[in-house]
Amino acid sequence: MIPAPFDYVRATSAEHILELMAQHGDEAKLLAGGHSLLPMMKVRLASPTVLIDIASVPELSYVKVDGDDLVIGATTSHATVANSDLIQADAPLLSYAAAQIGDPQIRHRGTIGGSLAHSDPAADLPMTLVALDGTFELLGPSGTRSVKAEDFFIGYFETALEHDEIISAVRVPRRPGVGWGYEKFTRRANDWAIVGIATVAGRVAMANMGSIPARPVATEQALAGGQGIAEAAALAADGIEPAGDMHATTAYRQHLARVLTRRALETAASRNQA
Amino acid sequence: MQVQITVNKKPRTDEVEPRQLLVHYLRDTAGLKATNVGCDTTSCGACTVLLDGVSVKSCTVLTAQADGGTVVTVEGLGGTADGGQMHPVQSAFREEHGLQCGFCTPGMVMASVGLLSENPNPTEHEVREGLEGNYCRCTGYHNILRAVLLAAQSPDAGKPEAQVSA
C-alpha cells in the first residue's frame, strides 16, 4: 500500500517547524515517528500534500528534571520513555505504559508527542497522562502555553491543538514510591485496548470507554471518602456509556471497567511506599 | 528527492519519490530482495531491518526518513558468499532449525540481532517479549526461541558485523 504523493521537508529546529507550518498551512502534517500517520496515509485515510519531518529536531528529544516535574520532549521515543532511569524512578506508570505500546520495533519509532496528538481513545498514553495529571506544552507562533492532559483531549482524534501549534513537551509530576496500577484488556497480543485503566495517587483514567480518556468520578470520590477498593471499583462505570462495537458491547465494556479498575487499584495499593 | 543512505556498509545516493517506503527502497531501488513485505500494516515484522542500529518495520518508514542514516538488512550479516562466516544469529537459526517456510526469517533474524544488541543475555521470557512484533505463520516459535537463546551464548550476537569463528 502506497501513500498518495506528497512533498517531504525536514525541519531543523522548533522555530523552523513553525515557519514550515505557516508556509504550508492546513495541507501539511507533522511527521515524527510516523507510526500513527503513515498507516493512515497508506490506506488513504489521510492524504496531506506536505509532510514536515520533525524527528531530527534536537531540542524536542530529551528527558529532564525540572523541580517537582519530569519534562519529556515531544519526539522522545516510546523506547526511550520506557527505558529512562529518571522516568522509571519518578513516574513509573509512564515508563510502564510506554513499554506496553505495540512491539519493540514500534516503540523504537513512535513518539510520546505523536501518540498524544493523535488522540486515539484506545491508545495507552492518553489515559496514562490523564491519570498522571500531566500537562502538555503547546508551542505556537505566539509562544508556549500549557494545557492539562484532561483538557487536551476533545474527541475522537481531536485535541486542543490549534492548527498552528505543536506539542513541544510533556510534563508530569515526580512521585517516587507512589503506588500505581495499569491494566489493558485485549483479545489478542498487541491489540488495542478493549478497555484500559491507569491509576496513580487516587486518580483513575480509562481507555476506550468513550471518545476521550474517561475519569470514573464516582470511584475517585469513593476512594477519597475512605471507601474500600472493591466498593469504589464497583462504581467505575457509573455515568459512563461507551459505544459498543465488534469487540465488545456497552455492557461488557462497563463490566471490564469495574473489574480492571479493581485490579489496578489493588496493584497500586500493594506498590505504594509513599 | 535525493537520499543518501548507507545500506549494508555501502553508501548509496538515490533519487526517490518522497512517498516511497523504506522496504520498497531496499527491495526495488537497492535490489536487496531478502526483506519481505508481509502484512504491510506494521504488524507481522517480516520487513524488520536495523535503522541506525535499532530494529524497525520498514513498511512503516519512509525512505526519506532514513535519509542520512544507516540500514542493515539480513544480506548485511555475515555470509559465506565472499569467504566470510555466518553471523551468530544466522548460525543459530540453522543449528536449531528456527524456520519452516522461511518467509518470516529475515525479519526474525534482524529483530533478534536488534534484541541482542539491547539485551545480550535475555531470559526465555525476554526473548518471547522481544520478538512479540514478529509473526511466524508456520507457528515455529519454539525453534526460533531456542535459536535466539543459542545465539545469545555468543557475546557479539547483537553486532551486525559479528561472525561465528571458523
Short mmCIF file of C-alpha atoms in Angstrom, two decimals:
data_model
loop_
_atom_site.label_atom_id
_atom_site.label_comp_id
_atom_site.label_asym_id
_atom_site.label_seq_id
_atom_site.Cartn_x
_atom_site.Cartn_y
_atom_site.Cartn_z
CA MET A 1 0.00 0.00 0.00
CA ILE A 2 1.44 3.33 -1.09
CA PRO A 3 0.51 6.77 0.26
CA ALA A 4 -0.78 9.45 -2.10
CA PRO A 5 2.01 11.75 -3.35
CA PHE A 6 3.29 14.48 -1.06
CA ASP A 7 6.28 16.77 -0.63
CA TYR A 8 8.69 15.96 2.18
CA VAL A 9 10.55 18.59 4.14
CA ARG A 10 12.76 18.08 7.17
CA ALA A 11 12.68 20.67 9.95
CA THR A 12 15.94 21.52 11.66
CA SER A 13 14.68 23.45 14.72
CA ALA A 14 11.47 24.19 16.61
CA GLU A 15 11.40 27.64 15.02
CA HIS A 16 11.82 26.06 11.59
CA ILE A 17 8.82 23.78 12.27
CA LEU A 18 6.62 26.82 12.94
CA GLU A 19 7.90 28.54 9.79
CA LEU A 20 7.16 25.49 7.68
CA MET A 21 3.67 25.15 9.22
CA ALA A 22 2.95 28.80 8.45
CA GLN A 23 4.22 28.33 4.90
CA HIS A 24 2.28 25.13 4.10
CA GLY A 25 -0.87 25.66 6.15
CA ASP A 26 -3.53 23.03 6.63
CA GLU A 27 -2.30 20.84 3.78
CA ALA A 28 0.75 19.90 5.85
CA LYS A 29 1.02 17.24 8.54
CA LEU A 30 3.77 16.80 11.09
CA LEU A 31 5.72 13.55 10.88
CA ALA A 32 7.63 12.30 13.93
CA GLY A 33 7.80 8.51 14.23
CA GLY A 34 5.06 8.15 11.64
CA HIS A 35 3.55 5.10 13.33
CA SER A 36 0.07 6.58 13.51
CA LEU A 37 0.20 8.83 10.44
CA LEU A 38 1.86 6.56 7.86
CA PRO A 39 -0.58 3.65 8.34
CA MET A 40 -3.45 6.13 7.80
CA MET A 41 -1.74 7.54 4.71
CA LYS A 42 -1.12 4.06 3.29
CA VAL A 43 -4.84 3.31 3.32
CA ARG A 44 -5.55 6.90 2.16
CA LEU A 45 -7.48 7.87 5.28
CA ALA A 46 -5.07 10.80 5.34
CA SER A 47 -3.57 12.45 2.27
CA PRO A 48 -1.56 15.50 3.32
CA THR A 49 0.28 17.14 0.45
CA VAL A 50 3.26 18.10 2.61
CA LEU A 51 4.95 16.18 5.41
CA ILE A 52 7.08 18.18 7.82
CA ASP A 53 9.51 15.73 9.43
CA ILE A 54 10.25 16.90 12.97
CA ALA A 55 12.01 13.72 14.16
CA SER A 56 15.53 15.08 13.94
CA VAL A 57 14.91 18.42 15.66
CA PRO A 58 17.39 18.08 18.53
CA GLU A 59 15.64 20.32 21.07
CA LEU A 60 12.46 18.21 21.04
CA SER A 61 14.00 14.94 22.26
CA TYR A 62 15.04 14.79 25.93
CA VAL A 63 14.07 13.67 29.42
CA LYS A 64 14.92 16.05 32.25
CA VAL A 65 14.01 17.02 35.80
CA ASP A 66 12.53 20.48 36.36
CA GLY A 67 11.82 20.99 40.06
CA ASP A 68 8.85 18.84 41.03
CA ASP A 69 8.23 17.76 37.42
CA LEU A 70 9.72 15.49 34.82
CA VAL A 71 9.76 17.07 31.38
CA ILE A 72 9.87 14.90 28.28
CA GLY A 73 10.48 16.29 24.81
CA ALA A 74 7.72 15.58 22.31
CA THR A 75 9.75 13.48 19.89
CA THR A 76 11.18 11.22 22.59
CA SER A 77 10.54 7.64 21.50
CA HIS A 78 8.40 5.18 23.45
CA ALA A 79 11.52 3.00 23.86
CA THR A 80 13.40 5.90 25.47
CA VAL A 81 10.47 6.69 27.77
CA ALA A 82 10.18 3.01 28.72
CA ASN A 83 13.89 2.65 29.48
CA SER A 84 14.61 6.04 31.08
CA ASP A 85 16.01 5.69 34.62
CA LEU A 86 14.56 9.10 35.51
CA ILE A 87 11.04 8.17 34.42
CA GLN A 88 11.22 4.68 35.93
CA ALA A 89 12.12 6.25 39.28
CA ASP A 90 9.78 9.26 39.36
CA ALA A 91 6.84 8.33 37.10
CA PRO A 92 6.95 4.53 36.77
CA LEU A 93 3.38 4.39 35.44
CA LEU A 94 4.53 6.34 32.38
CA SER A 95 7.55 4.14 31.63
CA TYR A 96 5.42 1.02 32.10
CA ALA A 97 2.68 2.34 29.83
CA ALA A 98 5.21 3.24 27.13
CA ALA A 99 6.54 -0.32 27.30
CA GLN A 100 3.03 -1.68 26.62
CA ILE A 101 2.70 0.13 23.27
CA GLY A 102 2.84 -2.09 20.20
CA ASP A 103 6.09 -4.03 20.00
CA PRO A 104 9.82 -3.22 20.18
CA GLN A 105 10.06 -2.03 16.56
CA ILE A 106 7.05 0.26 17.01
CA ARG A 107 8.46 1.63 20.27
CA HIS A 108 11.74 2.47 18.53
CA ARG A 109 9.89 4.77 16.10
CA GLY A 110 6.75 6.03 17.84
CA THR A 111 6.98 9.18 19.94
CA ILE A 112 5.20 10.41 23.06
CA GLY A 113 4.07 13.66 21.45
CA GLY A 114 2.90 11.93 18.31
CA SER A 115 0.77 9.41 20.18
CA LEU A 116 -0.82 12.13 22.33
CA ALA A 117 -1.51 14.47 19.40
CA HIS A 118 -3.08 11.56 17.51
CA SER A 119 -5.61 11.23 20.38
CA ASP A 120 -6.79 7.69 19.75
CA PRO A 121 -9.16 6.85 22.65
CA ALA A 122 -7.95 3.23 22.69
CA ALA A 123 -4.27 4.18 22.97
CA ASP A 124 -2.07 3.69 26.04
CA LEU A 125 -0.67 7.16 26.57
CA PRO A 126 -3.71 9.48 26.59
CA MET A 127 -5.30 7.73 29.60
CA THR A 128 -1.89 7.47 31.25
CA LEU A 129 -1.22 11.20 31.03
CA VAL A 130 -4.72 11.96 32.35
CA ALA A 131 -4.13 9.60 35.30
CA LEU A 132 -0.74 11.20 35.94
CA ASP A 133 -2.31 14.69 35.88
CA GLY A 134 0.18 15.59 33.16
CA THR A 135 0.47 18.89 31.34
CA PHE A 136 1.32 19.46 27.68
CA GLU A 137 3.37 22.39 26.48
CA LEU A 138 1.97 23.64 23.19
CA LEU A 139 4.27 25.77 21.05
CA GLY A 140 2.81 28.20 18.54
CA PRO A 141 3.69 31.45 16.79
CA SER A 142 2.96 33.49 19.92
CA GLY A 143 4.92 31.28 22.29
CA THR A 144 4.20 28.36 24.60
CA ARG A 145 1.01 27.64 26.53
CA SER A 146 0.30 24.84 28.98
CA VAL A 147 -2.78 22.64 28.75
CA LYS A 148 -3.74 19.99 31.29
CA ALA A 149 -4.00 16.48 29.84
CA GLU A 150 -7.64 16.23 30.86
CA ASP A 151 -8.42 19.44 28.93
CA PHE A 152 -6.34 18.45 25.88
CA PHE A 153 -8.42 15.55 24.57
CA ILE A 154 -11.65 16.80 23.00
CA GLY A 155 -12.98 13.91 20.93
CA TYR A 156 -12.06 11.05 18.63
CA PHE A 157 -8.70 12.09 17.15
CA GLU A 158 -9.45 15.67 18.19
CA THR A 159 -7.39 17.79 20.60
CA ALA A 160 -6.99 21.32 21.94
CA LEU A 161 -4.09 21.92 19.50
CA GLU A 162 -4.64 24.91 17.24
CA HIS A 163 -3.76 24.43 13.57
CA ASP A 164 -0.50 26.35 14.02
CA GLU A 165 0.62 24.66 17.25
CA ILE A 166 2.69 21.60 18.12
CA ILE A 167 3.17 19.67 21.35
CA SER A 168 6.71 20.59 22.34
CA ALA A 169 6.92 18.81 25.70
CA VAL A 170 5.04 16.66 28.19
CA ARG A 171 5.27 17.46 31.90
CA VAL A 172 4.38 15.03 34.70
CA PRO A 173 4.66 15.39 38.49
CA ARG A 174 7.52 13.47 40.11
CA ARG A 175 6.02 10.94 42.53
CA PRO A 176 8.64 8.35 43.51
CA GLY A 177 7.22 5.49 45.57
CA VAL A 178 3.58 6.37 44.96
CA GLY A 179 1.64 3.24 44.02
CA TRP A 180 0.28 2.91 40.51
CA GLY A 181 -1.70 0.41 38.50
CA TYR A 182 -2.14 -0.31 34.83
CA GLU A 183 -4.48 -2.81 33.18
CA LYS A 184 -5.15 -3.36 29.49
CA PHE A 185 -7.65 -5.93 28.27
CA THR A 186 -7.06 -7.14 24.72
CA ARG A 187 -8.41 -10.02 22.70
CA ARG A 188 -5.04 -10.81 21.13
CA ALA A 189 -1.44 -9.87 21.94
CA ASN A 190 -0.54 -6.38 20.65
CA ASP A 191 -4.17 -5.38 20.06
CA TRP A 192 -5.51 -2.01 21.07
CA ALA A 193 -7.23 -1.96 24.46
CA ILE A 194 -10.85 -3.06 24.55
CA VAL A 195 -10.72 -1.28 27.90
CA GLY A 196 -7.61 0.08 29.62
CA ILE A 197 -7.12 1.51 33.13
CA ALA A 198 -4.33 3.68 34.50
CA THR A 199 -4.28 4.85 38.11
CA VAL A 200 -1.92 6.69 40.42
CA ALA A 201 -2.48 8.61 43.65
CA GLY A 202 -6.24 8.11 43.68
CA ARG A 203 -6.77 9.32 40.09
CA VAL A 204 -8.15 6.85 37.57
CA ALA A 205 -8.38 7.21 33.78
CA MET A 206 -9.75 4.73 31.28
CA ALA A 207 -9.01 3.96 27.63
CA ASN A 208 -11.74 3.15 25.12
CA MET A 209 -14.62 3.95 27.48
CA GLY A 210 -15.60 6.88 25.25
CA SER A 211 -14.15 9.25 22.69
CA ILE A 212 -11.59 10.62 25.17
CA PRO A 213 -9.96 9.15 28.30
CA ALA A 214 -12.78 8.76 30.85
CA ARG A 215 -12.46 9.56 34.56
CA PRO A 216 -14.63 7.39 36.83
CA VAL A 217 -15.61 10.23 39.12
CA ALA A 218 -17.73 8.06 41.43
CA THR A 219 -14.80 5.71 42.01
CA GLU A 220 -12.39 8.57 42.75
CA GLN A 221 -14.87 10.17 45.16
CA ALA A 222 -15.45 6.88 46.94
CA LEU A 223 -11.70 6.39 47.36
CA ALA A 224 -11.27 9.94 48.61
CA GLY A 225 -14.13 9.33 51.05
CA GLY A 226 -12.34 6.35 52.53
CA GLN A 227 -14.29 3.52 50.94
CA GLY A 228 -12.54 0.24 50.13
CA ILE A 229 -11.20 -0.68 46.72
CA ALA A 230 -13.93 -3.22 45.94
CA GLU A 231 -16.70 -0.73 46.76
CA ALA A 232 -15.02 2.08 44.82
CA ALA A 233 -14.25 -0.07 41.78
CA ALA A 234 -17.86 -1.24 41.59
CA LEU A 235 -18.75 2.37 40.69
CA ALA A 236 -16.18 2.61 37.84
CA ALA A 237 -18.74 2.60 35.02
CA ASP A 238 -21.31 4.84 36.71
CA GLY A 239 -22.35 7.54 34.29
CA ILE A 240 -20.01 6.26 31.56
CA GLU A 241 -21.65 4.88 28.41
CA PRO A 242 -19.02 3.66 25.94
CA ALA A 243 -20.15 2.70 22.45
CA GLY A 244 -20.43 -0.96 21.60
CA ASP A 245 -18.54 -2.31 18.62
CA MET A 246 -17.41 -5.61 17.08
CA HIS A 247 -15.12 -6.23 20.05
CA ALA A 248 -17.42 -5.52 22.98
CA THR A 249 -20.92 -4.35 23.85
CA THR A 250 -21.50 -1.32 26.04
CA ALA A 251 -22.38 -3.57 28.99
CA TYR A 252 -19.27 -5.70 28.54
CA ARG A 253 -17.04 -2.61 28.46
CA GLN A 254 -18.69 -1.39 31.66
CA HIS A 255 -18.07 -4.80 33.25
CA LEU A 256 -14.41 -4.69 32.18
CA ALA A 257 -14.07 -1.17 33.57
CA ARG A 258 -15.22 -2.32 37.02
CA VAL A 259 -13.05 -5.44 37.09
CA LEU A 260 -9.92 -3.79 35.68
CA THR A 261 -10.29 -0.76 37.95
CA ARG A 262 -10.38 -3.06 40.97
CA ARG A 263 -7.27 -4.89 39.80
CA ALA A 264 -5.41 -1.66 39.01
CA LEU A 265 -6.30 -0.15 42.39
CA GLU A 266 -5.23 -3.32 44.22
CA THR A 267 -1.89 -3.28 42.41
CA ALA A 268 -1.44 0.41 43.16
CA ALA A 269 -2.13 -0.19 46.87
CA SER A 270 0.34 -3.06 47.01
CA ARG A 271 3.05 -0.94 45.37
CA ASN A 272 2.54 2.17 47.47
CA GLN A 273 5.60 3.14 49.52
CA ALA A 274 4.72 6.80 49.99
CA MET B 1 14.14 13.83 -3.90
CA GLN B 2 17.71 12.70 -3.39
CA VAL B 3 18.62 10.49 -0.42
CA GLN B 4 21.94 9.28 0.89
CA ILE B 5 21.67 6.07 2.89
CA THR B 6 24.34 3.59 3.90
CA VAL B 7 22.93 0.14 3.21
CA ASN B 8 24.90 -2.84 4.47
CA LYS B 9 28.05 -0.69 4.78
CA LYS B 10 27.76 0.66 1.22
CA PRO B 11 26.91 4.39 0.90
CA ARG B 12 24.26 4.97 -1.77
CA THR B 13 22.80 8.07 -3.36
CA ASP B 14 19.40 7.61 -4.99
CA GLU B 15 16.60 9.67 -6.46
CA VAL B 16 13.33 8.51 -4.86
CA GLU B 17 9.74 9.63 -4.50
CA PRO B 18 9.04 11.10 -1.04
CA ARG B 19 6.24 8.56 -0.60
CA GLN B 20 8.45 5.54 -1.19
CA LEU B 21 8.50 3.15 1.78
CA LEU B 22 11.88 2.01 3.05
CA VAL B 23 11.06 -1.64 2.32
CA HIS B 24 10.45 -0.80 -1.35
CA TYR B 25 13.68 1.20 -1.46
CA LEU B 26 15.57 -1.82 -0.16
CA ARG B 27 13.88 -4.31 -2.47
CA ASP B 28 13.40 -2.31 -5.66
CA THR B 29 15.93 0.54 -5.59
CA ALA B 30 18.78 -1.25 -3.82
CA GLY B 31 17.85 -4.68 -5.22
CA LEU B 32 18.02 -6.41 -1.85
CA LYS B 33 15.12 -8.86 -2.01
CA ALA B 34 15.60 -10.67 1.32
CA THR B 35 13.47 -8.21 3.29
CA ASN B 36 9.87 -9.31 2.77
CA VAL B 37 6.62 -7.38 2.74
CA GLY B 38 4.26 -9.45 4.84
CA CYS B 39 1.20 -7.70 6.26
CA ASP B 40 2.13 -4.17 5.11
CA THR B 41 0.40 -2.87 8.29
CA THR B 42 3.19 -2.72 10.95
CA SER B 43 2.00 -5.98 12.47
CA CYS B 44 3.95 -9.00 11.24
CA GLY B 45 7.58 -7.87 11.35
CA ALA B 46 8.66 -9.65 8.13
CA CYS B 47 10.09 -6.33 6.90
CA THR B 48 12.22 -5.73 10.03
CA VAL B 49 15.63 -4.17 9.39
CA LEU B 50 18.05 -2.20 11.55
CA LEU B 51 17.88 1.58 11.05
CA ASP B 52 20.63 3.47 12.86
CA GLY B 53 21.20 0.39 15.00
CA VAL B 54 17.66 -0.38 16.14
CA SER B 55 15.00 -2.69 14.74
CA VAL B 56 12.23 -1.03 12.72
CA LYS B 57 9.42 -2.21 10.47
CA SER B 58 10.48 -0.90 7.07
CA CYS B 59 6.91 -0.95 5.70
CA THR B 60 6.15 1.93 8.08
CA VAL B 61 9.23 4.07 7.49
CA LEU B 62 9.67 6.40 4.52
CA THR B 63 12.91 6.20 2.60
CA ALA B 64 13.05 9.96 3.17
CA GLN B 65 13.05 9.42 6.94
CA ALA B 66 16.12 7.21 6.59
CA ASP B 67 18.00 9.88 4.59
CA GLY B 68 21.43 10.30 6.19
CA GLY B 69 21.03 7.06 8.11
CA THR B 70 22.42 3.55 8.16
CA VAL B 71 20.40 0.45 7.31
CA VAL B 72 21.34 -3.20 7.80
CA THR B 73 19.30 -5.96 6.16
CA VAL B 74 19.81 -9.68 6.59
CA GLU B 75 22.05 -9.56 3.49
CA GLY B 76 24.37 -7.33 5.55
CA LEU B 77 25.01 -10.01 8.16
CA GLY B 78 27.97 -12.37 7.93
CA GLY B 79 27.55 -14.52 4.88
CA THR B 80 29.68 -17.20 3.32
CA ALA B 81 29.44 -15.90 -0.27
CA ASP B 82 32.58 -13.74 -0.04
CA GLY B 83 34.60 -16.13 2.07
CA GLY B 84 33.26 -14.93 5.42
CA GLN B 85 31.44 -16.78 8.14
CA MET B 86 27.79 -16.68 9.11
CA HIS B 87 26.56 -14.28 11.76
CA PRO B 88 25.96 -15.97 15.15
CA VAL B 89 22.19 -15.43 14.83
CA GLN B 90 22.14 -16.91 11.31
CA SER B 91 24.19 -19.85 12.50
CA ALA B 92 21.92 -20.43 15.49
CA PHE B 93 18.79 -20.32 13.32
CA ARG B 94 20.36 -23.02 11.14
CA GLU B 95 21.55 -25.06 14.11
CA GLU B 96 18.13 -25.04 15.80
CA HIS B 97 16.18 -25.06 12.53
CA GLY B 98 14.50 -21.81 13.55
CA LEU B 99 12.35 -21.65 10.42
CA GLN B 100 9.81 -23.61 8.44
CA CYS B 101 8.72 -21.85 5.24
CA GLY B 102 11.31 -19.11 5.79
CA PHE B 103 9.18 -16.10 4.90
CA CYS B 104 9.39 -14.50 8.35
CA THR B 105 13.06 -15.46 8.79
CA PRO B 106 14.81 -12.29 7.50
CA GLY B 107 12.68 -10.18 9.85
CA MET B 108 13.03 -12.65 12.72
CA VAL B 109 16.82 -12.66 12.35
CA MET B 110 17.06 -8.86 12.24
CA ALA B 111 14.67 -8.45 15.19
CA SER B 112 16.82 -10.97 17.08
CA VAL B 113 20.03 -9.07 16.33
CA GLY B 114 18.31 -5.89 17.50
CA LEU B 115 17.06 -7.60 20.65
CA LEU B 116 20.51 -8.99 21.47
CA SER B 117 22.14 -5.61 20.89
CA GLU B 118 19.90 -4.16 23.62
CA ASN B 119 19.84 -7.22 25.87
CA PRO B 120 22.83 -9.55 25.27
CA ASN B 121 21.69 -12.14 27.84
CA PRO B 122 17.91 -12.36 27.61
CA THR B 123 15.83 -14.84 29.56
CA GLU B 124 13.44 -17.08 27.65
CA HIS B 125 10.60 -14.74 28.65
CA GLU B 126 12.54 -11.71 27.42
CA VAL B 127 13.12 -13.37 24.05
CA ARG B 128 9.39 -14.10 23.73
CA GLU B 129 8.54 -10.49 24.55
CA GLY B 130 11.41 -9.15 22.46
CA LEU B 131 10.07 -10.92 19.37
CA GLU B 132 6.42 -10.04 20.00
CA GLY B 133 6.44 -7.87 16.89
CA ASN B 134 7.33 -10.77 14.58
CA TYR B 135 4.83 -13.37 13.45
CA CYS B 136 5.64 -16.85 12.18
CA ARG B 137 2.50 -18.15 10.50
CA CYS B 138 4.01 -21.64 10.38
CA THR B 139 3.98 -21.15 14.18
CA GLY B 140 7.52 -22.44 14.55
CA TYR B 141 8.15 -20.26 17.56
CA HIS B 142 9.80 -22.89 19.77
CA ASN B 143 12.76 -23.40 17.49
CA ILE B 144 13.10 -19.67 16.92
CA LEU B 145 13.21 -19.20 20.69
CA ARG B 146 15.89 -21.90 21.01
CA ALA B 147 17.87 -20.28 18.19
CA VAL B 148 17.92 -16.85 19.84
CA LEU B 149 18.93 -18.34 23.20
CA LEU B 150 21.73 -20.26 21.46
CA ALA B 151 22.86 -17.14 19.61
CA ALA B 152 22.95 -15.24 22.93
CA GLN B 153 25.82 -17.52 24.01
CA SER B 154 27.93 -15.59 21.51
CA PRO B 155 28.94 -12.27 23.10
CA ASP B 156 28.83 -10.45 19.73
CA ALA B 157 25.43 -11.70 18.58
CA GLY B 158 23.94 -8.21 18.87
CA LYS B 159 26.50 -6.73 16.47
CA PRO B 160 25.63 -6.91 12.75
CA GLU B 161 29.30 -7.36 11.83
CA ALA B 162 29.82 -10.40 14.09
CA GLN B 163 30.80 -13.72 12.54
CA VAL B 164 30.95 -17.17 14.08
CA SER B 165 34.52 -18.36 14.42
CA ALA B 166 35.67 -20.66 11.64
#
